């Protein structure tokens, strides 16, 4: 079973499935390889991270800063994603991404004071801002998890005018 764990004589042993794709460890970090080592994507610069869609057919490729491309393993097409988004998270349908934009109250500071969330539908390349409930507007959010049913678990913290931990919230986004 995927990700199974078993207890054998009081010792917990966990096993993780081999990743369906990974950044090649050839020193250049420009290619993505499958589990057998075959190159499935050739990047034009260093790749800093990847994220596979839940169905394993699409690969989100992170080149650094806010530069992301999406590679579809079936069509072999690469799509540039909007550079205004700072981070992406897959939603369970494998055709929608959750975008996160971290904002700072003062451009000279790197402290995140608020977060905006967006939905990006791959079909049609539609980007739409999520209207957050009033308690989550103007606060820093951290996406912790997205459930199989599409519920988004976020941690909220108010930074200005006075720091305050607001706790965990579950968002349900209908798309």
Short mmCIF file of C-alpha atoms in Angstrom, two decimals:
data_model
loop_
_atom_site.label_atom_id
_atom_site.label_comp_id
_atom_site.label_asym_id
_atom_site.label_seq_id
_atom_site.Cartn_x
_atom_site.Cartn_y
_atom_site.Cartn_z
CA UNK A 1 0.00 0.00 0.00
CA UNK A 2 1.23 3.56 -0.74
CA UNK A 3 2.84 5.25 2.23
CA UNK A 4 2.21 2.24 4.43
CA UNK A 5 3.70 1.82 7.87
CA UNK A 6 4.03 -1.35 9.91
CA UNK A 7 5.17 -2.22 13.39
CA UNK A 8 7.62 -5.11 13.60
CA UNK A 9 8.81 -6.16 17.08
CA UNK A 10 8.14 -2.72 18.52
CA UNK A 11 9.93 -0.83 15.74
CA UNK A 12 7.88 1.39 13.47
CA UNK A 13 8.93 1.08 9.85
CA UNK A 14 7.55 3.48 7.26
CA UNK A 15 7.80 3.12 3.51
CA UNK A 16 7.28 5.91 1.03
CA UNK A 17 6.48 5.37 -2.61
CA UNK A 18 9.15 6.39 -5.06
CA UNK A 19 8.32 9.78 -6.57
CA UNK A 20 6.84 9.65 -10.06
CA UNK A 21 9.21 12.50 -11.02
CA UNK A 22 12.12 14.39 -9.51
CA UNK A 23 14.66 17.07 -10.42
CA UNK A 24 17.71 15.33 -11.89
CA UNK A 25 20.68 15.41 -9.54
CA UNK A 26 23.20 15.88 -12.35
CA UNK A 27 24.59 19.15 -11.02
CA UNK A 28 22.75 21.43 -13.44
CA UNK A 29 19.26 20.79 -11.99
CA UNK A 30 17.69 21.62 -15.35
CA UNK A 31 15.86 18.38 -16.07
CA UNK A 32 13.06 16.36 -14.50
CA UNK A 33 13.36 12.58 -14.56
CA UNK A 34 10.85 9.82 -13.91
CA UNK A 35 11.35 6.97 -11.40
CA UNK A 36 13.49 5.04 -13.93
CA UNK A 37 15.79 8.04 -14.54
CA UNK A 38 14.39 8.88 -18.00
CA UNK A 39 14.23 12.64 -18.72
CA UNK A 40 10.58 13.73 -19.00
CA UNK A 41 11.15 17.51 -19.04
CA UNK A 42 14.14 19.61 -20.11
CA UNK A 43 14.24 22.99 -18.42
CA UNK A 44 15.93 26.02 -19.92
CA UNK A 45 17.45 27.04 -16.56
CA UNK A 46 17.96 25.73 -13.03
CA UNK A 47 14.85 24.18 -11.46
CA UNK A 48 14.39 24.92 -7.76
CA UNK A 49 11.39 22.71 -7.16
CA UNK A 50 8.54 20.75 -8.67
CA UNK A 51 5.06 19.71 -7.64
CA UNK A 52 3.14 16.88 -9.31
CA UNK A 53 -0.58 17.15 -9.85
CA UNK A 54 -2.68 14.64 -7.90
CA UNK A 55 -3.13 12.59 -11.11
CA UNK A 56 0.67 12.72 -11.80
CA UNK A 57 0.14 13.97 -15.40
CA UNK A 58 1.09 17.60 -14.83
CA UNK A 59 4.24 19.01 -13.27
CA UNK A 60 4.47 22.47 -11.76
CA UNK A 61 8.07 23.64 -12.32
CA UNK A 62 9.53 26.39 -10.12
CA UNK A 63 12.45 28.38 -11.57
CA UNK A 64 12.79 30.83 -8.68
CA UNK A 65 11.30 34.20 -7.70
CA UNK A 66 7.73 33.98 -9.03
CA UNK A 67 8.57 32.13 -12.25
CA UNK A 68 6.55 28.94 -12.70
CA UNK A 69 5.72 26.85 -15.74
CA UNK A 70 3.32 23.97 -16.04
CA UNK A 71 4.35 20.91 -18.03
CA UNK A 72 1.69 18.47 -19.20
CA UNK A 73 3.19 14.98 -19.57
CA UNK A 74 0.39 13.82 -21.90
CA UNK A 75 0.36 16.71 -24.38
CA UNK A 76 4.08 17.58 -23.88
CA UNK A 77 3.06 21.26 -23.70
CA UNK A 78 4.56 23.85 -21.38
CA UNK A 79 2.47 26.78 -20.13
CA UNK A 80 3.81 29.89 -18.42
CA UNK A 81 1.87 30.66 -15.22
CA UNK A 82 0.98 34.22 -14.13
CA UNK A 83 4.09 35.82 -12.55
CA UNK A 84 1.95 37.82 -10.10
CA UNK A 85 1.43 34.67 -8.01
CA UNK A 86 4.13 33.88 -5.43
CA UNK A 87 3.28 30.22 -4.73
CA UNK A 88 1.00 27.53 -6.15
CA UNK A 89 -0.77 24.53 -4.60
CA UNK A 90 -2.62 21.82 -6.52
CA UNK A 91 -6.32 21.30 -5.90
CA UNK A 92 -7.58 17.69 -5.97
CA UNK A 93 -9.08 17.85 -9.48
CA UNK A 94 -5.59 18.23 -11.07
CA UNK A 95 -6.90 21.00 -13.32
CA UNK A 96 -7.04 23.85 -10.81
CA UNK A 97 -4.31 25.61 -8.85
CA UNK A 98 -4.55 27.64 -5.67
CA UNK A 99 -2.39 30.76 -5.95
CA UNK A 100 -0.95 32.70 -3.04
CA UNK A 101 0.29 36.30 -3.07
CA UNK A 102 2.13 37.59 0.00
CA UNK A 103 1.92 41.33 0.53
CA UNK A 104 3.98 43.63 2.72
CA UNK A 105 2.68 46.81 4.34
CA UNK A 106 5.92 48.56 3.50
CA UNK A 107 7.75 47.86 0.23
CA UNK A 108 11.15 48.18 1.93
CA UNK A 109 10.34 45.36 4.39
CA UNK A 110 10.04 41.68 3.62
CA UNK A 111 7.56 40.99 6.41
CA UNK A 112 4.29 39.54 5.08
CA UNK A 113 1.36 41.50 6.46
CA UNK A 114 -1.44 40.08 4.31
CA UNK A 115 -2.14 37.31 1.85
CA UNK A 116 -4.41 37.13 -1.16
CA UNK A 117 -5.61 33.81 -2.57
CA UNK A 118 -6.47 33.04 -6.19
CA UNK A 119 -7.95 30.17 -8.18
CA UNK A 120 -6.37 29.38 -11.54
CA UNK A 121 -8.28 27.11 -13.90
CA UNK A 122 -5.91 25.48 -16.37
CA UNK A 123 -8.61 25.08 -19.01
CA UNK A 124 -9.02 28.60 -20.30
CA UNK A 125 -6.16 29.99 -18.18
CA UNK A 126 -8.60 31.85 -15.92
CA UNK A 127 -7.28 33.52 -12.77
CA UNK A 128 -9.80 34.72 -10.18
CA UNK A 129 -9.25 36.23 -6.76
CA UNK A 130 -10.91 34.41 -3.85
CA UNK A 131 -13.14 36.67 -1.76
CA UNK A 132 -11.96 35.90 1.76
CA UNK A 133 -14.30 36.12 4.76
CA UNK A 134 -13.91 39.39 6.77
CA UNK A 135 -11.77 37.90 9.59
CA UNK A 136 -9.18 36.73 7.01
CA UNK A 137 -8.90 39.98 5.05
CA UNK A 138 -5.72 41.93 5.63
CA UNK A 139 -3.99 39.13 7.57
CA UNK A 140 -1.07 36.84 6.78
CA UNK A 141 -2.20 33.37 5.75
CA UNK A 142 -0.23 30.17 5.47
CA UNK A 143 -1.73 27.31 3.46
CA UNK A 144 -1.22 24.16 5.50
CA UNK A 145 -3.18 21.57 3.53
CA UNK A 146 -5.74 20.98 0.81
CA UNK A 147 -8.04 18.01 1.39
CA UNK A 148 -9.22 15.54 -1.23
CA UNK A 149 -12.59 17.30 -1.13
CA UNK A 150 -11.01 20.71 -1.78
CA UNK A 151 -11.11 22.15 1.74
CA UNK A 152 -8.18 24.48 2.36
CA UNK A 153 -6.66 24.58 5.84
CA UNK A 154 -5.02 27.95 6.53
CA UNK A 155 -3.26 29.42 9.53
CA UNK A 156 -4.01 33.11 10.09
CA UNK A 157 -1.95 35.75 11.85
CA UNK A 158 -2.50 39.48 12.14
CA UNK A 159 0.80 41.34 11.84
CA UNK A 160 -0.29 45.00 11.97
CA UNK A 161 -1.06 47.12 13.89
CA UNK A 162 -0.36 44.63 16.69
CA UNK A 163 0.69 41.00 16.10
CA UNK A 164 -1.96 38.44 17.01
CA UNK A 165 -2.32 34.73 16.24
CA UNK A 166 -5.81 34.16 14.83
CA UNK A 167 -5.71 30.36 14.60
CA UNK A 168 -6.67 27.80 12.00
CA UNK A 169 -9.50 28.15 9.50
CA UNK A 170 -10.93 25.84 6.87
CA UNK A 171 -11.94 27.47 3.60
CA UNK A 172 -14.23 25.80 1.13
CA UNK A 173 -13.79 27.06 -2.39
CA UNK A 174 -16.33 26.06 -5.01
CA UNK A 175 -14.95 26.07 -8.51
#
